[in-house]
Amino acid sequence: MAKTKSAYFCQNCGYESAKWLGKCPSCSQWNTFVEEVVEKSAPNVPAWKTSSGSQRSNKPSKVEHIESSTEKRILTGDQELDRVLGGGLVTGSVTLIGGEPGIGKSTLMLQLALNIQNKRILYISGEESEQQIKMRAERITLTPKADCYILTETSTQNIFKQIEQLEPHIVIVDSIQTLHSAHIESTPGSVSQVRECTAELLRFAKETDTPVFLIGHITKDGAIAGPKILEHMVDTVLQFEGDRHHIYRILRSIKNRFGAAAEMGIYAMNSSGLREVTNPSEILLSQRDEELSGIAISATLEGARPMLIETQALVSVAAYGTPQRSATGFDTRRMNMLLAVLEKRCGFRLSTRDVFLNLAGGIKVEDPAIDLAILAAIISSHEDIPISSKTCFAAEVGLSGEIRAVNRIEQRISEADKLGFDRIFVSKYNLKGLSQEKYKIEIMGVGKIEDVFSALFG
Ligand code: TYD
Ligand code: MG
């Protein structure tokens, strides 16, 4: 019998060590080392072709002699997913989809498997039985356009055997944490197993040009479970997020070797699966007939797509000594900074007020262009004067109360214009080279917060 060999792995970053360490030398985390058995099979041939593994060695070639080829892309039939992937699924790519349990990762992938045209798809599930998947497929009620095969199996060696017979065009693995490779003895979900299974699937994808989707669990703090290197190994990392109690789900690209990162797609989860939301601005703006104070609309960009988002603020007298500050969908530290700017530069006495902030639709925004709308919503609530629902904002606010320019201003303005807004506040530094005649909307260039407030509240 082969001697079993074990090593210690950092559960946080995947660092390997021969002996136990208290502190990981790679990621500086304490107490993260766990012993795992690593027993490599003697000849190290690719697991998916144990009999005739090819060991090609490459020669260096000059850049100008390498033939350029545009990557081949498969359209998935899901416009949101295609856009997030950078214009379709690249052949031979490995895509990792992370997200909290119950958010809809399996639903998204099953829908893709049923919806894609004229392809043979293999959906491998280590989490659910065939019956459970069938029930979900019935719920989604899509007429399958593809040959979709379900395999409930967790051993990579068996999976590759089936793949060799079926020769699928796309492989989906639900989830990477349930797989195990016979080459390694530790339990499924451990660092070395996840790493080995991903490596085997990666080799398979690259050598056969088959795209592979991996579903990944995430940990309590929102990182994809398993070693950090998992994210380095794959080509694309997508995150599926949202509030489980809201119907909207957001698919965000965190890393993409074949397209822009920070792209996002929006879905609505209803009783028959996920539906694409193609006009996000319309759902993110609440329908209201009367003007209410504390609401301001921001023209933000997520990835390449402009979106108008409603920011809502509530400012009230603090009932207890320390005022409460809370924000949903927006960084609380940034909100505190904006409140400090208002106190210091504009003389609003907010230190005795509770301030609550909410972005409609359960969405999270990191675009700094939302700053001005947030300030306007706070002041509107504080003064109890509504802002016209036809006014929107797109500018960053600096520490001294200056209104700063933001990128891609034309795109933001045309989206607001298209949706029928009649006034947009932007930084005056954004006006250079902007032709106002193109738009029906009135463009207000402002330099200081005071200018905005005198224009809004007189
Ligand atoms: P699921 O895809 O199982 O999530 P994950 O794989 O990320 O754990 O999604 C399960 C949730 O989605 C569950 O709470 C039920 C809900 N759901 C619907 O609301 N409508 C549907 O048509 C389906 C299939 C699921
Ligand atoms: Mg699932």
Short mmCIF file of C-alpha atoms and ligand atoms in Angstrom, two decimals:
data_model
loop_
_atom_site.label_atom_id
_atom_site.label_comp_id
_atom_site.label_asym_id
_atom_site.label_seq_id
_atom_site.Cartn_x
_atom_site.Cartn_y
_atom_site.Cartn_z
CA MET A 1 0.00 0.00 0.00
CA ALA A 2 1.23 3.46 -0.80
CA LYS A 3 2.34 5.49 2.16
CA THR A 4 -0.17 8.18 2.98
CA LYS A 5 1.27 11.63 2.95
CA SER A 6 -0.31 14.55 4.69
CA ALA A 7 0.24 18.27 4.66
CA TYR A 8 -1.18 21.28 6.43
CA PHE A 9 -3.28 23.77 4.48
CA CYS A 10 -4.32 27.27 5.39
CA GLN A 11 -8.12 27.20 5.12
CA ASN A 12 -8.10 30.85 4.21
CA CYS A 13 -5.64 31.13 1.35
CA GLY A 14 -4.64 27.56 0.55
CA TYR A 15 -0.98 27.92 1.61
CA GLU A 16 0.61 24.50 2.01
CA SER A 17 3.07 23.62 4.72
CA ALA A 18 4.74 20.39 5.82
CA LYS A 19 4.14 21.16 9.49
CA TRP A 20 1.48 22.91 11.50
CA LEU A 21 1.86 26.66 11.83
CA GLY A 22 0.03 29.05 14.11
CA LYS A 23 0.12 31.94 11.71
CA CYS A 24 -0.07 31.65 7.95
CA PRO A 25 3.04 33.19 6.37
CA SER A 26 1.05 33.97 3.24
CA CYS A 27 -2.13 35.66 4.46
CA SER A 28 -1.16 36.32 8.13
CA GLN A 29 -4.30 34.67 9.51
CA TRP A 30 -4.06 32.82 12.83
CA ASN A 31 -5.17 29.25 13.51
CA THR A 32 -6.16 28.45 9.97
CA PHE A 33 -4.01 25.34 9.38
CA VAL A 34 -5.74 21.98 9.08
CA GLU A 35 -4.10 18.67 8.32
CA GLU A 36 -5.24 17.05 5.10
CA VAL A 37 -4.18 13.79 3.56
CA VAL A 38 -2.68 14.25 0.16
CA GLU A 39 -1.98 11.02 -1.62
CA LYS A 40 -1.05 11.54 -5.21
CA SER A 41 -1.42 8.58 -7.54
CA ALA A 42 2.02 7.63 -8.80
CA PRO A 43 2.04 8.81 -12.44
CA ASN A 44 0.70 12.32 -12.61
CA VAL A 45 -1.40 12.09 -15.77
CA PRO A 46 -4.50 14.17 -16.36
CA ALA A 47 -7.31 12.56 -14.43
CA TRP A 48 -9.80 12.80 -17.24
CA LYS A 49 -7.61 10.69 -19.55
CA THR A 50 -5.82 8.27 -17.31
CA SER A 51 -4.89 5.89 -20.11
CA SER A 52 -3.30 8.16 -22.68
CA GLY A 53 -2.35 11.43 -21.06
CA SER A 54 -0.56 13.67 -23.49
CA GLN A 55 2.39 15.57 -22.09
CA ARG A 56 2.89 18.26 -24.66
CA SER A 57 5.77 20.65 -24.08
CA ASN A 58 5.62 24.09 -25.66
CA LYS A 59 8.45 26.03 -27.25
CA PRO A 60 8.65 29.78 -26.75
CA SER A 61 7.35 31.74 -29.71
CA LYS A 62 7.66 35.39 -30.64
CA VAL A 63 4.63 37.56 -30.02
CA GLU A 64 4.35 38.62 -33.65
CA HIS A 65 4.37 35.01 -34.80
CA ILE A 66 1.49 33.96 -32.58
CA GLU A 67 -1.67 33.81 -34.60
CA SER A 68 -4.31 36.01 -33.10
CA SER A 69 -7.70 34.46 -32.88
CA THR A 70 -10.82 36.02 -31.54
CA GLU A 71 -12.20 33.83 -28.82
CA LYS A 72 -15.22 31.83 -29.84
CA ARG A 73 -18.31 32.66 -27.87
CA ILE A 74 -21.52 30.75 -27.29
CA LEU A 75 -24.64 32.81 -26.72
CA THR A 76 -26.46 31.39 -23.73
CA GLY A 77 -29.86 32.82 -24.61
CA ASP A 78 -29.83 34.72 -21.32
CA GLN A 79 -29.05 38.31 -22.22
CA GLU A 80 -28.11 39.36 -18.71
CA LEU A 81 -25.68 36.46 -18.30
CA ASP A 82 -24.23 37.00 -21.77
CA ARG A 83 -23.53 40.62 -20.96
CA VAL A 84 -21.98 39.84 -17.59
CA LEU A 85 -19.72 37.29 -19.28
CA GLY A 86 -18.58 39.98 -21.71
CA GLY A 87 -20.71 38.99 -24.71
CA GLY A 88 -21.32 35.27 -24.39
CA LEU A 89 -19.65 32.21 -23.00
CA VAL A 90 -16.06 31.71 -24.16
CA THR A 91 -15.21 28.16 -25.22
CA GLY A 92 -12.76 26.47 -22.89
CA SER A 93 -13.41 28.94 -20.09
CA VAL A 94 -14.05 28.05 -16.47
CA THR A 95 -16.58 30.25 -14.69
CA LEU A 96 -17.10 30.19 -10.94
CA ILE A 97 -20.47 31.35 -9.60
CA GLY A 98 -20.58 32.14 -5.91
CA GLY A 99 -23.50 33.11 -3.73
CA GLU A 100 -25.32 32.52 -0.48
CA PRO A 101 -27.43 29.39 -0.09
CA GLY A 102 -30.92 29.80 -1.48
CA ILE A 103 -30.10 32.79 -3.60
CA GLY A 104 -30.78 30.90 -6.84
CA LYS A 105 -27.47 29.62 -8.19
CA SER A 106 -28.84 26.19 -9.05
CA THR A 107 -31.93 27.76 -10.59
CA LEU A 108 -29.85 30.08 -12.74
CA MET A 109 -27.68 27.25 -14.01
CA LEU A 110 -30.55 24.85 -14.63
CA GLN A 111 -32.37 27.55 -16.54
CA LEU A 112 -29.28 28.10 -18.65
CA ALA A 113 -28.98 24.36 -19.26
CA LEU A 114 -32.57 24.16 -20.48
CA ASN A 115 -32.53 27.36 -22.44
CA ILE A 116 -29.40 27.26 -24.55
CA GLN A 117 -29.95 26.38 -28.18
CA ASN A 118 -28.73 23.23 -29.92
CA LYS A 119 -26.13 22.18 -27.37
CA ARG A 120 -25.56 19.10 -25.31
CA ILE A 121 -25.32 20.07 -21.66
CA LEU A 122 -24.24 18.01 -18.71
CA TYR A 123 -25.51 19.24 -15.36
CA ILE A 124 -23.61 17.48 -12.58
CA SER A 125 -25.18 17.74 -9.16
CA GLY A 126 -23.64 16.59 -5.95
CA GLU A 127 -26.26 18.32 -3.85
CA GLU A 128 -29.64 17.27 -5.15
CA SER A 129 -31.22 14.10 -6.46
CA GLU A 130 -32.47 13.68 -10.02
CA GLN A 131 -36.04 13.98 -8.74
CA GLN A 132 -35.33 17.27 -7.01
CA ILE A 133 -33.78 18.67 -10.16
CA LYS A 134 -36.68 17.42 -12.23
CA MET A 135 -39.11 19.16 -9.87
CA ARG A 136 -37.18 22.38 -10.23
CA ALA A 137 -37.13 22.03 -14.00
CA GLU A 138 -40.91 21.58 -13.98
CA ARG A 139 -41.25 24.67 -11.90
CA ILE A 140 -39.21 26.69 -14.34
CA THR A 141 -41.47 25.37 -17.13
CA LEU A 142 -39.18 26.11 -19.98
CA THR A 143 -39.46 23.88 -22.98
CA PRO A 144 -35.96 22.48 -23.20
CA LYS A 145 -34.18 23.73 -26.28
CA ALA A 146 -31.08 21.76 -25.52
CA ASP A 147 -30.14 18.16 -24.82
CA CYS A 148 -29.84 18.50 -21.10
CA TYR A 149 -28.43 15.58 -19.13
CA ILE A 150 -28.40 15.34 -15.35
CA LEU A 151 -25.72 13.39 -13.53
CA THR A 152 -25.72 12.95 -9.78
CA GLU A 153 -22.14 12.03 -9.03
CA THR A 154 -19.36 13.43 -6.89
CA SER A 155 -16.24 11.54 -7.87
CA THR A 156 -14.30 13.37 -10.58
CA GLN A 157 -12.97 10.11 -12.02
CA ASN A 158 -16.52 8.85 -12.61
CA ILE A 159 -17.58 12.24 -13.90
CA PHE A 160 -14.82 12.26 -16.50
CA LYS A 161 -15.80 8.73 -17.57
CA GLN A 162 -19.34 9.94 -18.25
CA ILE A 163 -18.07 13.06 -19.97
CA GLU A 164 -15.95 10.96 -22.32
CA GLN A 165 -19.03 9.02 -23.39
CA LEU A 166 -21.45 11.91 -23.60
CA GLU A 167 -19.09 14.53 -25.04
CA PRO A 168 -21.12 17.50 -23.77
CA HIS A 169 -20.66 21.00 -25.19
CA ILE A 170 -21.07 22.64 -21.79
CA VAL A 171 -20.52 21.23 -18.31
CA ILE A 172 -22.13 22.60 -15.14
CA VAL A 173 -20.94 21.48 -11.70
CA ASP A 174 -23.21 22.07 -8.70
CA SER A 175 -21.15 22.51 -6.52
CA ILE A 176 -17.37 22.37 -6.52
CA GLN A 177 -17.37 21.78 -2.75
CA THR A 178 -19.17 18.45 -3.13
CA LEU A 179 -16.71 16.92 -5.59
CA HIS A 180 -13.85 14.67 -4.62
CA SER A 181 -10.96 13.27 -6.53
CA ALA A 182 -9.56 9.82 -5.83
CA HIS A 183 -6.08 11.30 -6.16
CA ILE A 184 -6.44 13.05 -2.85
CA GLU A 185 -7.66 11.49 0.33
CA SER A 186 -9.06 14.39 2.28
CA THR A 187 -12.78 15.07 2.58
CA PRO A 188 -14.85 16.88 -0.07
CA GLY A 189 -14.86 20.62 0.48
CA SER A 190 -11.39 20.69 2.04
CA VAL A 191 -8.78 23.00 0.56
CA SER A 192 -6.77 20.31 -1.17
CA GLN A 193 -9.87 18.58 -2.62
CA VAL A 194 -11.39 21.77 -3.95
CA ARG A 195 -8.06 22.73 -5.46
CA GLU A 196 -7.44 19.35 -7.06
CA CYS A 197 -10.99 19.00 -8.46
CA THR A 198 -10.83 22.51 -9.90
CA ALA A 199 -7.45 21.79 -11.43
CA GLU A 200 -8.77 18.62 -13.08
CA LEU A 201 -11.81 20.42 -14.47
CA LEU A 202 -9.60 23.28 -15.62
CA ARG A 203 -7.34 20.91 -17.54
CA PHE A 204 -10.37 19.26 -19.07
CA ALA A 205 -11.83 22.63 -20.13
CA LYS A 206 -8.60 23.87 -21.69
CA GLU A 207 -7.73 20.68 -23.54
CA THR A 208 -11.18 20.00 -24.96
CA ASP A 209 -12.33 23.63 -25.35
CA THR A 210 -15.45 22.89 -23.34
CA PRO A 211 -16.79 25.69 -21.14
CA VAL A 212 -17.33 24.69 -17.52
CA PHE A 213 -19.46 26.41 -14.88
CA LEU A 214 -18.65 25.78 -11.23
CA ILE A 215 -21.08 26.70 -8.50
CA GLY A 216 -19.30 27.65 -5.29
CA HIS A 217 -20.53 28.12 -1.75
CA ILE A 218 -19.62 31.20 0.12
CA THR A 219 -18.54 31.58 3.72
CA LYS A 220 -20.18 33.66 6.42
CA ASP A 221 -18.19 36.74 5.46
CA GLY A 222 -19.19 36.47 1.82
CA ALA A 223 -15.98 35.05 0.35
CA ILE A 224 -16.12 31.98 -1.86
CA ALA A 225 -15.48 28.96 0.36
CA GLY A 226 -12.29 27.05 -0.18
CA PRO A 227 -8.92 28.43 -0.99
CA LYS A 228 -8.54 31.94 -2.32
CA ILE A 229 -6.49 30.45 -5.14
CA LEU A 230 -9.70 28.99 -6.52
CA GLU A 231 -10.52 32.48 -7.74
CA HIS A 232 -7.07 32.78 -9.31
CA MET A 233 -7.36 29.46 -11.10
CA VAL A 234 -10.62 30.10 -12.93
CA ASP A 235 -11.13 32.55 -15.80
CA THR A 236 -14.24 34.27 -14.56
CA VAL A 237 -15.72 34.79 -11.11
CA LEU A 238 -19.35 35.80 -10.87
CA GLN A 239 -21.19 36.62 -7.69
CA PHE A 240 -24.93 36.08 -7.36
CA GLU A 241 -26.29 38.33 -4.67
CA GLY A 242 -29.36 40.02 -3.35
CA ASP A 243 -31.65 39.94 -0.40
CA ARG A 244 -33.45 36.62 -0.17
CA HIS A 245 -36.60 38.45 0.89
CA HIS A 246 -36.54 40.77 -2.09
CA ILE A 247 -37.36 39.44 -5.51
CA TYR A 248 -34.39 41.01 -7.26
CA ARG A 249 -31.09 39.20 -7.70
CA ILE A 250 -27.90 40.69 -9.03
CA LEU A 251 -25.25 38.80 -10.95
CA ARG A 252 -21.98 40.66 -10.74
CA SER A 253 -18.69 39.87 -12.41
CA ILE A 254 -15.79 40.17 -9.99
CA LYS A 255 -13.09 38.89 -12.31
CA ASN A 256 -13.32 38.27 -16.02
CA ARG A 257 -10.43 37.37 -18.33
CA PHE A 258 -12.68 37.87 -21.35
CA GLY A 259 -14.57 41.04 -20.57
CA ALA A 260 -15.02 43.96 -18.23
CA ALA A 261 -15.21 43.28 -14.53
CA ALA A 262 -17.86 45.19 -12.56
CA GLU A 263 -20.51 44.33 -15.13
CA MET A 264 -23.85 43.34 -13.69
CA GLY A 265 -27.11 41.68 -14.62
CA ILE A 266 -30.43 41.88 -12.80
CA TYR A 267 -32.99 39.12 -12.39
CA ALA A 268 -36.30 38.85 -10.66
CA MET A 269 -37.01 35.57 -8.84
CA ASN A 270 -40.64 34.64 -9.19
CA SER A 271 -42.63 31.48 -8.81
CA SER A 272 -41.48 30.14 -12.17
CA GLY A 273 -37.76 30.78 -11.94
CA LEU A 274 -35.55 33.76 -12.69
CA ARG A 275 -36.62 36.37 -15.20
CA GLU A 276 -34.24 38.84 -16.79
CA VAL A 277 -34.84 42.47 -15.94
CA THR A 278 -33.92 44.45 -19.00
CA ASN A 279 -35.02 47.90 -17.87
CA PRO A 280 -33.60 48.20 -14.36
CA SER A 281 -34.28 51.92 -14.02
CA GLU A 282 -37.99 51.37 -14.17
CA ILE A 283 -38.06 48.89 -11.31
CA LEU A 284 -35.64 50.85 -9.18
CA LEU A 285 -37.72 53.99 -9.32
CA SER A 286 -40.75 53.61 -7.13
CA GLN A 287 -44.10 54.59 -8.50
CA ARG A 288 -45.34 57.58 -6.57
CA ASP A 289 -48.06 60.08 -7.33
CA GLU A 290 -47.35 62.72 -4.75
CA GLU A 291 -44.02 64.30 -4.02
CA LEU A 292 -42.44 63.06 -0.81
CA SER A 293 -39.51 64.55 1.03
CA GLY A 294 -36.34 62.54 1.52
CA ILE A 295 -36.17 61.06 -1.97
CA ALA A 296 -33.61 61.86 -4.65
CA ILE A 297 -32.80 60.02 -7.85
CA SER A 298 -29.24 59.25 -8.80
CA ALA A 299 -27.95 58.44 -12.28
CA THR A 300 -25.41 55.73 -11.54
CA LEU A 301 -23.45 53.32 -13.68
CA GLU A 302 -22.99 49.67 -12.92
CA GLY A 303 -20.38 48.26 -15.23
CA ALA A 304 -21.27 49.68 -18.61
CA ARG A 305 -24.93 50.10 -17.89
CA PRO A 306 -26.53 53.33 -16.66
CA MET A 307 -29.22 52.95 -14.02
CA LEU A 308 -31.41 55.42 -12.23
CA ILE A 309 -31.71 54.53 -8.58
CA GLU A 310 -33.86 56.03 -5.91
CA THR A 311 -32.07 57.02 -2.73
CA GLN A 312 -34.24 57.52 0.32
CA ALA A 313 -33.24 59.27 3.52
CA LEU A 314 -34.97 59.75 6.82
CA VAL A 315 -33.62 62.34 9.22
CA SER A 316 -35.29 62.57 12.61
CA VAL A 317 -34.49 63.87 16.07
CA ALA A 318 -32.41 61.32 17.97
CA ALA A 319 -34.48 59.81 20.75
CA TYR A 320 -31.46 58.79 22.79
CA GLY A 321 -28.08 60.37 23.36
CA THR A 322 -26.10 58.86 20.49
CA PRO A 323 -27.75 59.38 17.13
CA GLN A 324 -28.21 56.32 14.95
CA ARG A 325 -26.71 56.15 11.53
CA SER A 326 -27.60 53.32 9.27
CA ALA A 327 -27.43 52.74 5.54
CA THR A 328 -28.73 49.92 3.36
CA GLY A 329 -26.98 49.46 0.04
CA PHE A 330 -24.46 52.18 0.71
CA ASP A 331 -21.21 52.30 2.67
CA THR A 332 -21.94 53.64 6.18
CA ARG A 333 -18.49 55.18 6.46
CA ARG A 334 -19.06 57.12 3.29
CA MET A 335 -22.44 58.28 4.60
CA ASN A 336 -20.76 59.53 7.78
CA MET A 337 -18.26 61.43 5.69
CA LEU A 338 -21.03 63.07 3.66
CA LEU A 339 -22.86 64.00 6.88
CA ALA A 340 -19.67 65.58 8.22
CA VAL A 341 -19.33 67.61 5.02
CA LEU A 342 -22.89 68.86 5.43
CA GLU A 343 -22.25 69.88 9.07
CA LYS A 344 -18.96 71.54 8.47
CA ARG A 345 -19.43 73.16 5.07
CA CYS A 346 -23.12 73.93 5.01
CA GLY A 347 -23.93 74.42 8.67
CA PHE A 348 -26.66 71.80 8.96
CA ARG A 349 -26.90 70.56 12.56
CA LEU A 350 -27.12 66.84 11.99
CA SER A 351 -25.14 65.65 14.99
CA THR A 352 -28.32 65.34 17.07
CA ARG A 353 -30.26 63.56 14.35
CA ASP A 354 -30.80 59.94 13.46
CA VAL A 355 -30.07 59.39 9.79
CA PHE A 356 -31.32 56.35 7.89
CA LEU A 357 -30.50 55.73 4.29
CA ASN A 358 -31.90 53.20 1.87
CA LEU A 359 -31.39 52.43 -1.79
CA ALA A 360 -34.56 51.14 -3.41
CA GLY A 361 -34.78 47.57 -4.66
CA GLY A 362 -32.21 46.09 -2.26
CA ILE A 363 -29.38 47.08 -4.55
CA LYS A 364 -25.81 47.92 -3.53
CA VAL A 365 -24.01 50.81 -5.18
CA GLU A 366 -20.35 51.69 -5.09
CA ASP A 367 -20.39 54.31 -7.81
CA PRO A 368 -19.25 57.62 -6.24
CA ALA A 369 -21.65 59.51 -8.52
CA ILE A 370 -24.42 58.66 -6.06
CA ASP A 371 -23.00 61.09 -3.44
CA LEU A 372 -24.91 64.13 -4.58
CA ALA A 373 -28.27 62.34 -4.65
CA ILE A 374 -27.65 61.07 -1.12
CA LEU A 375 -26.88 64.56 0.15
CA ALA A 376 -29.94 65.94 -1.58
CA ALA A 377 -32.15 63.21 -0.06
CA ILE A 378 -30.78 63.90 3.42
CA ILE A 379 -31.38 67.63 3.16
CA SER A 380 -34.80 67.10 1.61
CA SER A 381 -35.80 64.96 4.59
CA HIS A 382 -34.18 67.32 7.10
CA GLU A 383 -35.99 70.35 5.72
CA ASP A 384 -39.10 68.33 4.81
CA ILE A 385 -39.17 69.81 1.31
CA PRO A 386 -39.70 67.33 -1.53
CA ILE A 387 -37.47 67.31 -4.58
CA SER A 388 -39.26 67.15 -7.93
CA SER A 389 -39.49 63.56 -9.15
CA LYS A 390 -38.24 64.78 -12.53
CA THR A 391 -34.88 65.86 -11.10
CA CYS A 392 -31.86 63.62 -10.85
CA PHE A 393 -28.20 63.82 -9.78
CA ALA A 394 -24.84 62.49 -10.92
CA ALA A 395 -21.78 63.83 -9.12
CA GLU A 396 -19.25 62.97 -6.47
CA VAL A 397 -18.85 65.18 -3.40
CA GLY A 398 -15.39 66.00 -2.05
CA LEU A 399 -14.37 66.67 1.54
CA SER A 400 -14.52 70.42 1.17
CA GLY A 401 -18.01 70.31 -0.29
CA GLU A 402 -16.89 70.64 -3.88
CA ILE A 403 -18.89 68.84 -6.56
CA ARG A 404 -16.54 66.62 -8.52
CA ALA A 405 -16.76 65.31 -12.05
CA VAL A 406 -17.64 61.66 -12.67
CA ASN A 407 -16.85 59.39 -15.59
CA ARG A 408 -19.08 58.64 -18.60
CA ILE A 409 -21.36 61.58 -17.96
CA GLU A 410 -22.97 61.47 -21.43
CA GLN A 411 -24.28 57.98 -20.79
CA ARG A 412 -25.84 59.01 -17.50
CA ILE A 413 -27.42 62.10 -19.02
CA SER A 414 -28.90 60.24 -21.98
CA GLU A 415 -30.40 57.56 -19.72
CA ALA A 416 -32.05 60.25 -17.58
CA ASP A 417 -33.18 62.02 -20.73
CA LYS A 418 -34.63 58.82 -22.15
CA LEU A 419 -36.62 58.17 -18.98
CA GLY A 420 -38.23 61.59 -19.13
CA PHE A 421 -36.37 63.50 -16.42
CA ASP A 422 -36.31 67.23 -16.99
CA ARG A 423 -33.31 68.30 -14.89
CA ILE A 424 -29.98 66.69 -13.97
CA PHE A 425 -27.36 68.11 -11.60
CA VAL A 426 -23.78 67.38 -12.61
CA SER A 427 -20.42 68.87 -11.71
CA LYS A 428 -19.54 72.01 -13.65
CA TYR A 429 -16.22 70.32 -14.47
CA ASN A 430 -18.18 67.73 -16.41
CA LEU A 431 -19.63 70.33 -18.78
CA LYS A 432 -16.50 70.70 -20.89
CA GLY A 433 -17.06 69.27 -24.35
CA LEU A 434 -20.65 68.37 -23.55
CA SER A 435 -23.15 69.47 -26.18
CA GLN A 436 -26.30 70.41 -24.33
CA GLU A 437 -28.38 70.75 -27.51
CA LYS A 438 -28.37 66.98 -27.97
CA TYR A 439 -30.63 66.49 -24.95
CA LYS A 440 -34.08 67.65 -23.97
CA ILE A 441 -33.10 67.48 -20.31
CA GLU A 442 -31.78 70.61 -18.63
CA ILE A 443 -28.19 70.10 -17.48
CA MET A 444 -27.25 72.03 -14.34
CA GLY A 445 -23.50 72.36 -13.82
CA VAL A 446 -22.70 73.05 -10.16
CA GLY A 447 -19.42 73.61 -8.32
CA LYS A 448 -20.39 73.66 -4.62
CA ILE A 449 -23.07 72.04 -2.48
CA GLU A 450 -24.52 75.49 -1.72
CA ASP A 451 -25.27 75.99 -5.43
CA VAL A 452 -27.28 72.75 -5.48
CA PHE A 453 -29.29 73.69 -2.43
CA SER A 454 -30.11 77.17 -3.60
CA ALA A 455 -31.26 75.75 -6.94
CA LEU A 456 -33.37 73.07 -5.22
CA PHE A 457 -34.81 74.74 -2.17
CA GLY A 458 -34.38 78.43 -3.04
P1 TYD B 1 -31.64 27.63 -5.49
O1 TYD B 1 -31.39 27.75 -6.94
O2 TYD B 1 -31.85 26.27 -4.91
O3 TYD B 1 -30.50 28.36 -4.68
P2 TYD B 1 -28.98 27.93 -4.45
O4 TYD B 1 -28.64 26.89 -5.44
O5 TYD B 1 -28.24 29.22 -4.64
O6 TYD B 1 -28.90 27.47 -3.04
O7 TYD B 1 -32.86 28.59 -5.18
C1 TYD B 1 -33.75 28.28 -4.20
C2 TYD B 1 -34.67 29.43 -3.86
O8 TYD B 1 -35.30 30.01 -4.97
C3 TYD B 1 -35.71 28.86 -2.97
O9 TYD B 1 -35.80 29.66 -1.80
C4 TYD B 1 -36.96 28.90 -3.78
C5 TYD B 1 -36.70 29.96 -4.79
N1 TYD B 1 -37.33 29.68 -6.10
C6 TYD B 1 -38.38 30.47 -6.53
O10 TYD B 1 -38.80 31.42 -5.85
N2 TYD B 1 -38.94 30.22 -7.78
C7 TYD B 1 -38.53 29.21 -8.57
O11 TYD B 1 -39.06 29.02 -9.67
C8 TYD B 1 -37.44 28.39 -8.10
C9 TYD B 1 -36.93 27.25 -8.94
C10 TYD B 1 -36.87 28.67 -6.87
MG MG B 2 -28.09 24.91 -5.08
#
